[in-house]
Coordinates of C-alpha atoms and ligand atoms in Angstrom, one line a residue:
X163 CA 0.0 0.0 0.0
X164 CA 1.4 3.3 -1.1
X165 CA 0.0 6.7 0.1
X166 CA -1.2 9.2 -1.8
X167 CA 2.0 11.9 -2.5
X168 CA 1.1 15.8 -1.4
X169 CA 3.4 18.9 -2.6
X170 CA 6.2 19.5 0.4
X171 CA 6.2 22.6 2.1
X172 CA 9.2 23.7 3.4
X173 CA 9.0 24.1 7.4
X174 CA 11.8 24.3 10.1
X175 CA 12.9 20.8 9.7
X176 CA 12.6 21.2 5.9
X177 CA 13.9 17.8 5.4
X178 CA 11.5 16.2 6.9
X179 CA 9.7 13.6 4.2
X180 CA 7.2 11.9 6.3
X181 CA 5.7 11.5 9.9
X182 CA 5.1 8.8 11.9
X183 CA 2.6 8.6 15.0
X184 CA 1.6 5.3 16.7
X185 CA -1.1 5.0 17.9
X186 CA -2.2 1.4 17.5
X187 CA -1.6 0.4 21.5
X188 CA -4.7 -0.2 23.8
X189 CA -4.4 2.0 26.6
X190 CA -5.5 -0.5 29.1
X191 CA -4.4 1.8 31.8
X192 CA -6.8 4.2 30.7
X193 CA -9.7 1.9 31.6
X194 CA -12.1 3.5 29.4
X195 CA -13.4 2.2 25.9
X196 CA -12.4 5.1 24.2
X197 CA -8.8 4.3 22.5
X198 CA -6.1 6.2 24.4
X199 CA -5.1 8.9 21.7
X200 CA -8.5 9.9 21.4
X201 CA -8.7 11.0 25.2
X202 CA -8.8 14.9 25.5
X203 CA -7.1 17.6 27.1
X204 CA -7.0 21.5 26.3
X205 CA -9.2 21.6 23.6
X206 CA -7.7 18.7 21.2
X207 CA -7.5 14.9 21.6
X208 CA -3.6 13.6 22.3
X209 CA -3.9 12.5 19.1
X210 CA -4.2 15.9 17.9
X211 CA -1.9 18.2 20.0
X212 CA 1.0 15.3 18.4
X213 CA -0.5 16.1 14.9
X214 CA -0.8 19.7 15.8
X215 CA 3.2 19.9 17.1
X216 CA 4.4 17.9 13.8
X217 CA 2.2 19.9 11.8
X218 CA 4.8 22.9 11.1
X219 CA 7.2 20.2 10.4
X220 CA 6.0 20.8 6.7
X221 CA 6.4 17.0 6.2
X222 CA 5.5 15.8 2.5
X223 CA 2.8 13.0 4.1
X224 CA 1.9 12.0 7.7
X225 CA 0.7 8.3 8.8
X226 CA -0.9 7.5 12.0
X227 CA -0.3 3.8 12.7
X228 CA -3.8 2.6 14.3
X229 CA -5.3 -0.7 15.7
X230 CA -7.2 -1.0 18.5
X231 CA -9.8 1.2 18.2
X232 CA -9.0 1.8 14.9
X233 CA -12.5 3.0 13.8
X234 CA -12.8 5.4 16.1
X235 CA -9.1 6.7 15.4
X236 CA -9.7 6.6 12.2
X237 CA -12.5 9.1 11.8
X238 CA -11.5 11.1 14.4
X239 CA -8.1 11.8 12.1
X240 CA -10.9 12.4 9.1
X241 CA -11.9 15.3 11.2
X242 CA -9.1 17.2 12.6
X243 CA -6.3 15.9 10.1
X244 CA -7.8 14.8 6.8
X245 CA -4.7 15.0 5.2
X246 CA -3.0 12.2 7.5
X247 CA -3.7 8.7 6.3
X248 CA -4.4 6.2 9.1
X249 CA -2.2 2.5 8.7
X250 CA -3.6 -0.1 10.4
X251 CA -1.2 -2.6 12.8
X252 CA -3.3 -5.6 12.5
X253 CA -1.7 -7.0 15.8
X254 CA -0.4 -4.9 18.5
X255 CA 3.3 -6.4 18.1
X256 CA 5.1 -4.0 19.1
X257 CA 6.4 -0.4 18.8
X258 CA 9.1 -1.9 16.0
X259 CA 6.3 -3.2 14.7
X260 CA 4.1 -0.6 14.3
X261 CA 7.3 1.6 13.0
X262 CA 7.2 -1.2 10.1
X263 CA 3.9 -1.2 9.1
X264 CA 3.9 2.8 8.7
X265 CA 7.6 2.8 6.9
X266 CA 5.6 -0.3 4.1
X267 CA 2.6 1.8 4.0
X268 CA 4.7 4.8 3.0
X269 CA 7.3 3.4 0.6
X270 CA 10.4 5.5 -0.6
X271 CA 10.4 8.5 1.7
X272 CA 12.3 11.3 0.8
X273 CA 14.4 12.9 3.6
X274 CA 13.9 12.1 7.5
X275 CA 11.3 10.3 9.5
X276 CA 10.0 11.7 12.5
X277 CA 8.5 8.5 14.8
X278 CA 6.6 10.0 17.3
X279 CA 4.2 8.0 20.1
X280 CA 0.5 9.5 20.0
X281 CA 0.4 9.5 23.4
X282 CA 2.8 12.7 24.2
X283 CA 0.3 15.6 24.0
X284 CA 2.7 18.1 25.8
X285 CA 4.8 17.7 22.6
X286 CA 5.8 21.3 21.2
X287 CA 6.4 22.6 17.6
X288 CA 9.5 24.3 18.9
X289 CA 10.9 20.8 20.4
X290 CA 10.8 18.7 17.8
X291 CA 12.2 21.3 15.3
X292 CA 15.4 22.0 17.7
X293 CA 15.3 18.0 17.5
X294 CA 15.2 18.0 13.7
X295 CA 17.8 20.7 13.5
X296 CA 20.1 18.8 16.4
X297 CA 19.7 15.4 14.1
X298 CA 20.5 17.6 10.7
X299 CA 23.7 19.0 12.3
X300 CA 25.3 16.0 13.3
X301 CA 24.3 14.0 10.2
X302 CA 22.5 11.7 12.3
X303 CA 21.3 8.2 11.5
X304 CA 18.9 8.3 14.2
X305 CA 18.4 11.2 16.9
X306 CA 15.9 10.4 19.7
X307 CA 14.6 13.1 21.9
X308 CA 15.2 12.5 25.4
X309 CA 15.0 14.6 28.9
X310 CA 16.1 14.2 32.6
X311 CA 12.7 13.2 34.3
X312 CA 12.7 13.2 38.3
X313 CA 10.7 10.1 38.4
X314 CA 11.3 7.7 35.4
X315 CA 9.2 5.2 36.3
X316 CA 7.9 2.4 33.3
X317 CA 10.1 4.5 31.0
X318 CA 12.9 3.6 28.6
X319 CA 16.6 4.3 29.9
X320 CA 19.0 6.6 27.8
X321 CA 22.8 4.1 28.0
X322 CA 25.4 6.4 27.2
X323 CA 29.1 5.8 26.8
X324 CA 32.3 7.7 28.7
X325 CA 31.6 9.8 25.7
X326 CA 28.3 10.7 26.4
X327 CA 27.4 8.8 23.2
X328 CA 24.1 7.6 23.0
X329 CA 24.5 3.5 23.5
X330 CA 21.6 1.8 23.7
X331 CA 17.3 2.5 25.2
X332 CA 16.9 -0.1 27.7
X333 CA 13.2 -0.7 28.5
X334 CA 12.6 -0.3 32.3
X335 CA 11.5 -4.1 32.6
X336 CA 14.7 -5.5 30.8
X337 CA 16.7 -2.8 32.8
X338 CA 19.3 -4.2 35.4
X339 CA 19.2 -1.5 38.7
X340 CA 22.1 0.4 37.4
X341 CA 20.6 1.1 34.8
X342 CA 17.4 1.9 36.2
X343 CA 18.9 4.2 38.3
X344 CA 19.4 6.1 34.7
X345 CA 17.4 9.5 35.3
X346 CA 17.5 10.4 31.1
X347 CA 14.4 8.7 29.4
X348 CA 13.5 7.8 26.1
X349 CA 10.7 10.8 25.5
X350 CA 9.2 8.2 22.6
X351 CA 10.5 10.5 19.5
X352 CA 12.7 9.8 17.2
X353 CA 14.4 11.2 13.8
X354 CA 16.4 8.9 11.3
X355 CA 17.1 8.2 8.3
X356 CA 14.3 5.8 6.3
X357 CA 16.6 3.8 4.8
X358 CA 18.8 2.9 7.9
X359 CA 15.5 2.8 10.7
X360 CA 13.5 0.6 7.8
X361 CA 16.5 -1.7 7.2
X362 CA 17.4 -2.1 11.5
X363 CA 13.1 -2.5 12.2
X364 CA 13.7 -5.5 9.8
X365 CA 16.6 -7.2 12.3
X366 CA 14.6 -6.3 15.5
X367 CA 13.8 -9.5 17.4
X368 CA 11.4 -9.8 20.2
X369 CA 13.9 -10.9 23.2
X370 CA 12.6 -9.3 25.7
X371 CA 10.4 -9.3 29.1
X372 CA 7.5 -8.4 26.7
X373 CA 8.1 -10.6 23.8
X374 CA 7.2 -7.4 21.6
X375 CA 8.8 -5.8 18.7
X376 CA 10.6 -3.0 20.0
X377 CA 11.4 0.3 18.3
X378 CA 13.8 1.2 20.7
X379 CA 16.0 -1.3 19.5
X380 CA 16.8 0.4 16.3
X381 CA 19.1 2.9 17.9
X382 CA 21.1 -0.2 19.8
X383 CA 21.1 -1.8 16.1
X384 CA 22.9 1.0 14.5
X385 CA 25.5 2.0 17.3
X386 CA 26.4 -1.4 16.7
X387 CA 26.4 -1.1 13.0
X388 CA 28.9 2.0 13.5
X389 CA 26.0 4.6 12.5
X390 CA 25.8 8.1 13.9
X391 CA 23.5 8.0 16.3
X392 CA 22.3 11.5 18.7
X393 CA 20.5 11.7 21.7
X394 CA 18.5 15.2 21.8
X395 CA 17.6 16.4 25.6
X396 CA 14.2 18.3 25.9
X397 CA 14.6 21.7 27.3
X398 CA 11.4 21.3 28.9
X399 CA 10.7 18.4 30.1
X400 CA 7.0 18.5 30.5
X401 CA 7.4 17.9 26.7
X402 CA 8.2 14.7 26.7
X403 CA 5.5 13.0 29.0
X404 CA 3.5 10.4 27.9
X405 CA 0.0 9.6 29.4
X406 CA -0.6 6.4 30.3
X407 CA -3.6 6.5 33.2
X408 CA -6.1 8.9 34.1
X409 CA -4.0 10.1 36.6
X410 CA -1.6 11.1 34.1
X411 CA -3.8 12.5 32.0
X412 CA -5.4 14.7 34.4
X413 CA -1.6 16.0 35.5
X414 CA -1.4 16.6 31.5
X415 CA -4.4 18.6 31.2
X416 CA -3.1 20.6 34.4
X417 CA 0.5 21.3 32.6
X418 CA -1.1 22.4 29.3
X419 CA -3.8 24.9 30.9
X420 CA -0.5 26.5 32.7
X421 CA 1.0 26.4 29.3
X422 CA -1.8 28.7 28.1
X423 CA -2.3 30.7 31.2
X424 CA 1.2 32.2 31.2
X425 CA 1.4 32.9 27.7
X426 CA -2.1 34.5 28.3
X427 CA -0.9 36.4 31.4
X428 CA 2.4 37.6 29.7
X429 CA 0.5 39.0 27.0
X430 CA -1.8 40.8 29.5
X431 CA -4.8 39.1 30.2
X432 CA -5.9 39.4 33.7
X433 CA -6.2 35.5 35.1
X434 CA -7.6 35.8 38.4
X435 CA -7.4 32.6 39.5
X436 CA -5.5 30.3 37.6
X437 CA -6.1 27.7 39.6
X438 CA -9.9 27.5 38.3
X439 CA -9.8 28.9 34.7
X440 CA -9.2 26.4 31.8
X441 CA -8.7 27.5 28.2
X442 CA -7.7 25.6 25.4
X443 CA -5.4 25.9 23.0
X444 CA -7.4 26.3 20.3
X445 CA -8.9 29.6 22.5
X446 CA -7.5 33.0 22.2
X447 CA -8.0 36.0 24.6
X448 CA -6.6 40.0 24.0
X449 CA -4.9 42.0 26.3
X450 CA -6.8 43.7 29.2
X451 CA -9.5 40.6 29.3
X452 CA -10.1 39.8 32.8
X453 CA -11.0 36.3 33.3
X454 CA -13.0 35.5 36.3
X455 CA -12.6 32.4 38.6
X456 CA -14.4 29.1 37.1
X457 CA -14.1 30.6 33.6
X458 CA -13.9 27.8 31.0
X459 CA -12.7 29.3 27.5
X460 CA -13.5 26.1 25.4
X461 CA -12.8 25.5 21.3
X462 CA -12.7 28.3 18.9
X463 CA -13.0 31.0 21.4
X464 CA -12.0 34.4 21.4
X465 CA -12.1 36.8 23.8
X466 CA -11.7 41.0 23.2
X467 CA -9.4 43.2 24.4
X468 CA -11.4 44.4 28.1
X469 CA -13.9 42.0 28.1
X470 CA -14.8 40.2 31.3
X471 CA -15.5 36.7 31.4
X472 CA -16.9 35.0 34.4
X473 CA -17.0 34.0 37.6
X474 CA -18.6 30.5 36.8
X475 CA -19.2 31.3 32.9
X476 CA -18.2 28.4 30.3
X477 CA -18.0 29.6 26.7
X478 CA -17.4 27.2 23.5
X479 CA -16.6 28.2 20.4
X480 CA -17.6 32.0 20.8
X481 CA -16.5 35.2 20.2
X482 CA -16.8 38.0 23.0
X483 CA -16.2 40.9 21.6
X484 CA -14.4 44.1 23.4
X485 CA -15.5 45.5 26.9
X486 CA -18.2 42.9 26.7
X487 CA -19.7 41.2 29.6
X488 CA -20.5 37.0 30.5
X489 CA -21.2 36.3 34.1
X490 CA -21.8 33.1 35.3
X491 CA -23.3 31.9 32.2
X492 CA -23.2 29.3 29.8
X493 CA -22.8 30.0 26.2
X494 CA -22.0 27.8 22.9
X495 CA -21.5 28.7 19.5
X496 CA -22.4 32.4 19.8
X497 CA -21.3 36.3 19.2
X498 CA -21.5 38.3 22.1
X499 CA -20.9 41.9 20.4
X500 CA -18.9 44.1 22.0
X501 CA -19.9 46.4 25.2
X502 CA -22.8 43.8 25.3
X503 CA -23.8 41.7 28.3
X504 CA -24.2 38.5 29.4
X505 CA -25.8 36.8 32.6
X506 CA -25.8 36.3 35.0
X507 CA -27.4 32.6 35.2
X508 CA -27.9 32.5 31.4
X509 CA -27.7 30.4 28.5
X510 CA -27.1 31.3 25.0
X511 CA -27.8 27.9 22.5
X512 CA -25.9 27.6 19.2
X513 CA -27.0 31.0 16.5
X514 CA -27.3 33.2 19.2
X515 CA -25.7 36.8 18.0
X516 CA -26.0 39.9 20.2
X517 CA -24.9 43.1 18.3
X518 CA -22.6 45.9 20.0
X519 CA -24.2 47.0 23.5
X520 CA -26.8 44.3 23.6
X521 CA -28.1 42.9 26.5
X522 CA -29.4 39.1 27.5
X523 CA -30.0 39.6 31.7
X524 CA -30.6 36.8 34.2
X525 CA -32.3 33.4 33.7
X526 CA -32.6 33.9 30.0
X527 CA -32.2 30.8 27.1
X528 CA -31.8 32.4 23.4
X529 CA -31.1 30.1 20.7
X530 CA -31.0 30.7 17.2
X531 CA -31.5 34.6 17.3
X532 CA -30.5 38.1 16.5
X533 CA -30.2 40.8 19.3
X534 CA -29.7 44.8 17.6
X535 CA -27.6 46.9 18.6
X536 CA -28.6 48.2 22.7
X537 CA -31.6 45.5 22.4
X538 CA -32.7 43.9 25.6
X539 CA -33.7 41.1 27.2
X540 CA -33.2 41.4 30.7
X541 CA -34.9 38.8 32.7
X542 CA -36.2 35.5 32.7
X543 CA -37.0 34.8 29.1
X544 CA -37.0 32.6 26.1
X545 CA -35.9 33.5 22.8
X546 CA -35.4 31.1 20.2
X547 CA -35.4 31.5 16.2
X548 CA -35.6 35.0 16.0
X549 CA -34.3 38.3 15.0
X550 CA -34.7 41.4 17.0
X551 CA -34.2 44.8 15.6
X552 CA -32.4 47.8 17.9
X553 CA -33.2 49.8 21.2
X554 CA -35.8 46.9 21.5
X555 CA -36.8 45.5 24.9
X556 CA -38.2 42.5 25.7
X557 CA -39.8 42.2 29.0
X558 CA -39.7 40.1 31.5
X559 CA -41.3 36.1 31.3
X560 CA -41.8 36.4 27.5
X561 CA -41.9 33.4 25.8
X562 CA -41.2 33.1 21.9
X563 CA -43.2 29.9 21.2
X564 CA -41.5 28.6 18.3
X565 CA -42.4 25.4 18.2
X566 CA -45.6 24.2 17.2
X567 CA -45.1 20.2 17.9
X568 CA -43.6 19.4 14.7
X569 CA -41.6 22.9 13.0
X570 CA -39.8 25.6 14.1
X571 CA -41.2 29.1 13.2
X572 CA -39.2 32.2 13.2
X573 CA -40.1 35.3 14.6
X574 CA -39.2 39.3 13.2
X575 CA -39.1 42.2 15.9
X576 CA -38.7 45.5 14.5
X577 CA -36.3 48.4 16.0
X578 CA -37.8 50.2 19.0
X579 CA -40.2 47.6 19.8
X580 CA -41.4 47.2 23.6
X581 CA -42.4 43.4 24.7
X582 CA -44.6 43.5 27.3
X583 CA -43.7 41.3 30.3
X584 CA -45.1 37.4 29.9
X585 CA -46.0 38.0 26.4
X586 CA -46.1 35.0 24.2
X587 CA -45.2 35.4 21.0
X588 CA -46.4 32.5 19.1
X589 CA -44.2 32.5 15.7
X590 CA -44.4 32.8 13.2
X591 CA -44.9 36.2 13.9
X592 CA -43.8 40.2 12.8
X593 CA -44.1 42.6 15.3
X594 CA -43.6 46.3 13.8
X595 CA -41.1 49.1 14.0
X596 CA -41.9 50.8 16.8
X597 CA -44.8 48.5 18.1
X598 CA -45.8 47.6 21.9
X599 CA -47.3 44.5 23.6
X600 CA -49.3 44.7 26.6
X601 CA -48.1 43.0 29.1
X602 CA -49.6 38.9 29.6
X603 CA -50.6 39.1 26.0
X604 CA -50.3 35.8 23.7
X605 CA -49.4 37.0 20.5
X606 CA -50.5 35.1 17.8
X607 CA -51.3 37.7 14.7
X608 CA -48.6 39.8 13.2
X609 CA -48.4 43.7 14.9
X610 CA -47.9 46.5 12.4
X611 CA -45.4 49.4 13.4
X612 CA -46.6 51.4 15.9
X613 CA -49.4 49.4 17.2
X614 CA -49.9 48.3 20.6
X615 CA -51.6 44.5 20.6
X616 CA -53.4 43.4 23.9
X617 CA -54.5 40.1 24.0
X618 CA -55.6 39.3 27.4
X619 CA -59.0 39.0 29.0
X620 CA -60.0 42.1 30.4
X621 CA -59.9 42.2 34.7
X622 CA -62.8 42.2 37.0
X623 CA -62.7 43.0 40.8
X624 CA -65.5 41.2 43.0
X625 CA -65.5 43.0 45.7
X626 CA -66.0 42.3 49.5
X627 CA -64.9 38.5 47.9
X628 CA -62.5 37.9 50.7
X629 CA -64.6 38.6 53.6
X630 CA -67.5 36.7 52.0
X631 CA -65.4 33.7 51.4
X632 CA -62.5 34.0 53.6
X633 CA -63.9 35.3 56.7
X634 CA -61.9 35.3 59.9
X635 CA -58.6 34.9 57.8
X636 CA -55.5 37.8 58.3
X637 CA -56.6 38.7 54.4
X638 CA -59.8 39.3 56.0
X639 CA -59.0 41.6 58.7
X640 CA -56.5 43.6 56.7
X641 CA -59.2 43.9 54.0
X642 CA -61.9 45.3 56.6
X643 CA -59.3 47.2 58.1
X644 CA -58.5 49.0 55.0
X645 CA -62.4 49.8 54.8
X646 CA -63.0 47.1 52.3
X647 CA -67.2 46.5 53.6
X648 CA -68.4 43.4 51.9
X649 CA -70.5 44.5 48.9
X650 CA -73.3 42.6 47.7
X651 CA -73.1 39.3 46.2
X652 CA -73.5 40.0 42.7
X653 CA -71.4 42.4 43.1
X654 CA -68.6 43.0 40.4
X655 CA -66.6 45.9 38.3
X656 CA -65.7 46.8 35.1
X657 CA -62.2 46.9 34.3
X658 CA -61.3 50.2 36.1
X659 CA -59.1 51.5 32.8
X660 CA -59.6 52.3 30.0
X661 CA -57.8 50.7 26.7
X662 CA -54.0 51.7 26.2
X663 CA -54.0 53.1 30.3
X664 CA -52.8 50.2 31.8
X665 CA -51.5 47.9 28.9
X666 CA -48.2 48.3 28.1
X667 CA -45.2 46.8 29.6
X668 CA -41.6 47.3 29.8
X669 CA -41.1 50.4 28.2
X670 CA -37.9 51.2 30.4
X671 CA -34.8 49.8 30.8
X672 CA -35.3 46.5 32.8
X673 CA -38.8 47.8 34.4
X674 CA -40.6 44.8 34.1
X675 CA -43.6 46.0 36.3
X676 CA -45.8 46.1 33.6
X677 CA -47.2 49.5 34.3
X678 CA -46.8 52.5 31.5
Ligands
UD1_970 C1 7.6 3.7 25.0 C2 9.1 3.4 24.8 C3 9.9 3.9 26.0 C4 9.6 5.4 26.2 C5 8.1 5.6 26.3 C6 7.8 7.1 26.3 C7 9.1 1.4 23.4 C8 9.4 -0.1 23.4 N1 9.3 2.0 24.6 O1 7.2 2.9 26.1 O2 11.2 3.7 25.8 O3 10.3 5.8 27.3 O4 7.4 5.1 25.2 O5 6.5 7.4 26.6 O6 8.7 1.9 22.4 N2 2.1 1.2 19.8 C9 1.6 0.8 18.6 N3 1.6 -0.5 18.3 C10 2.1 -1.4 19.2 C11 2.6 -1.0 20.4 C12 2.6 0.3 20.7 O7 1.2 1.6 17.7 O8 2.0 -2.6 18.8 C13 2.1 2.7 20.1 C14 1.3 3.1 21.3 O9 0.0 3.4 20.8 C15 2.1 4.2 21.8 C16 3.5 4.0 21.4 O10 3.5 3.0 20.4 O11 1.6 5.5 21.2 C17 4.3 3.5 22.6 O12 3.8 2.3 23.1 P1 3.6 2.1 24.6 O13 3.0 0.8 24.8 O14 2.8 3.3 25.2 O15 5.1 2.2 25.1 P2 5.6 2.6 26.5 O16 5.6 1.4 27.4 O17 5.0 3.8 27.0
CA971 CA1 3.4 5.2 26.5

């Protein structure tokens, strides 16, 4: 099998023909049935921050090496690297092995192979082009990236000679204890030749405490073959940790949101607790942001200079524009214009776009909808598959029904419009320019500009009811004491105002009294 050949592009390691990650192993450690590599952290699976690190690499093709799982795997890499072919490792034998099956799939390869395990998400683009440049410069056969860890546990040792020549990775379990005492580990990444690493794979054996195929013993191989071979130390360590557990992973996730925090904080973003906000890598934020405690900045994100996000407030994949406000809310998929405001305690559903200086208040669900510029809807609404003109206000308890069982209908409000409070606005629906609703209405017939539509049954007052029918209770008293005499039975009033008096609603800023 031969992969399909796409134009180079020359990156920092420039001679970099192909890339290599495996990703065929189990994970058993992970204890979950989702294959290890596909777990997440900061925004991308493990998987992903590997591809995302080799990306800049500029190789000519890229082949992730996939088995168990291998469905899964395989269309996650459709989605987030469609230009990475996945190879499939039949059998888990081995790292060697897997390294094989990629170098068949690929065929001639021009230039270097990077071999990289899928399970390092901390991996850098900076590291692993100082490790291509390192390998380049010494006219390397094979340079494998390696770092002083301070607990090196289940890893691969680094042997080297008086020299400080890279002699041999000895796997942990075949390791005798002076050799485990060995603080330099194999980070898992390596850089060779194709030729040479295809030709050692084809000698590796299986002798050892694992009976598996390993690619570590390529670089033993050619030291004994007389080959250069380099050993590249990490300058940061962190970037060579693998994840094995969920314990691991969590640590991970922990690293790479400090990661983005300080660059974050060093370009002047205010992180007030760093401890509790998590952003992903894929999230950006401008200077002068304030993030609040509890903040989650999640996916595509972005965040304008002087906007303040949180406490409590999760956003995915939205953009908060400058001096805008989101307090403890949730919101996904959405355009929070700037100097507009969020929250708190709401939740804006995929489609939801406030323009500049707009405002969505407390206990409100939107979905689907377009706020005006300095629109409002302060309190206790929902607002779904709609678009709202400017200076509109939509009082408090309104509903847009927008489903009628079977279809979602859409629902026009013109500029200057006042909602009244616990007006239901059954779509599809066009309420005019300029228009009012009284306030409890149920909208179902389209309001021109201007108009004010009351659709409520008008009040009557029995009076002298609650000392008929309630007698001896504290309403009672407090109704006699106010002179309230019982009336006669049949006695009732008209509605004590006239049309228009007592109709309209929220005609102020966030009065939702329902008196104009
Ligand atoms: C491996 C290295 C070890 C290094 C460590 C760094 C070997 C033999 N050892 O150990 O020296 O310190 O990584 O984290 O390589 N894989 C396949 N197919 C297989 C087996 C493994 O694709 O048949 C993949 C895994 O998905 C993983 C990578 O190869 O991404 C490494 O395998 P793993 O079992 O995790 O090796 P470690 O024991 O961590
Ligand atoms: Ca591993």
């Amino acid at each position: 099998m031969s992969l399909p050949q796409t134009p180079p592009t020359a990156g920092p390691g420039g001679d970099v023909g192909a890339v290599v990650v495996l990703a065929a192993g189990q994970g058993t450690r992970m204890r979950s049935a989702t294959p290890k590599v596909l777990h997440r952290l900061g925004g991308r699976s493990m998987l992903g921050h590997v591809l995302a690190a080799a990306a800049p690499l500029g190789a000519a093709r890229t082949v992730v090496v996939v088995g168990s799982g291998r469905e899964m795997v395989t269309e996650h890499l459709a989605d987030v690297a469609p230009e990475a072919a996945a190879v499939v490792q039949e059998q888990q034998l081995g790292s060697g092995h897997a390294a094989a099956v990629a170098l068949d799939a690929l065929g001639e390869v021009s230039g270097a192979v990077l071999i990289v395990n899928g399970d390092a998400p901390l991996l850098r683009a900076e590291t692993l082009s100082t490790l291509v440049q390192a390998h380049r410069d010494a006219g390397a056969a094979l340079t494998v990236l390696t770092a002083e860890v301070a607990d090196p546990t289940g890893l691969g040792r680094i042997v080297r000679d008086g020299d400080g020549g890279v002699r041999a990775i000895v796997e942990e379990r075949d390791a005798d204890p002076a050799t485990r005492a060995i603080a330099e580990v194999n980070a898992g990444v390596y850089v060779g030749d194709a030729a040479a690493v295809r030709e050692a794979l084809s000698r590796v054996g299986a002798a050892n405490d694992q009976g598996e195929i390993y690619l570590t013993d390529v670089l033993g191989l050619l030291v004994s073959d007389g080959r250069p071979v380099g050993g590249h130390r990490a300058d940061d360590a962190a970037d060579t940790l693998g994840c094995n557990d969920q314990r691991e992973l969590a640590d991970r996730r922990r690293t790479l949101n400090d990661r983005v925090l300080d660059r974050l904080m060093r370009a002047g973003v205010v992180v007030v607790d760093p401890m509790t906000t998590w952003v992903d890598v894929t999230a950006d934020v401008a200077a002068e942001a304030v993030l609040q405690p509890g903040t989650q900045l999640l996916g595509a994100t972005t965040v304008g200079a002087g906007a303040v996000v949180g406490p409590d407030t999760t956003l995915l994949d939205t953009e908060v524009g400058e001096g805008a406000s989101v307090v403890r809310s949730h919101v996904t998929l959405s355009v929070v214009g700037p100097a507009a405001s969020v929250g708190p305690f709401s939740y804006l559903r995929p489609g939801t776009e406030l323009a500049r200086a707009a405002k969505v208040g407390a206990f409100v669900e939107t979905k689907n909808v377009q706020v005006g510029e300095g629109s409002k809807v302060p309190h206790l609404s929902y607002v779904g598959d709609a678009t709202i003109g400017r200076g509109s206000n939509v009082g408090a308890a309104t509903v847009f029904v927008n489903y009628d069982g079977v279809a979602k209908h859409r629902t026009e409000i013109g500029d200057h419009v006042r909602i009244g409070s616990d007006t239901m606005l059954v779509a599809p629906l066009t309420v005019g320019d300029g228009a009012y609703t009284a306030a409890g209405s149920v909208i179902t017939e389209d309001v021109p500009p201007g108009a004010m539509a009351v659709a409520r049954a008008h009040q009557r007052n029995v009076a002298g009811w609650v000392s008929r029918r309630r007698p001896g209770t504290p309403s009672a008293e407090a109704a006699a004491a106010a002179g309230g005499a019982p009336a006669d039975d049949a006695a009732d009033t008209r509605p004590a105002q006239s049309e228009g008096g007592r109709h309209a609603a929220t005609a102020g800023d966030d009065d939702h009294q329902g008196r104009r």
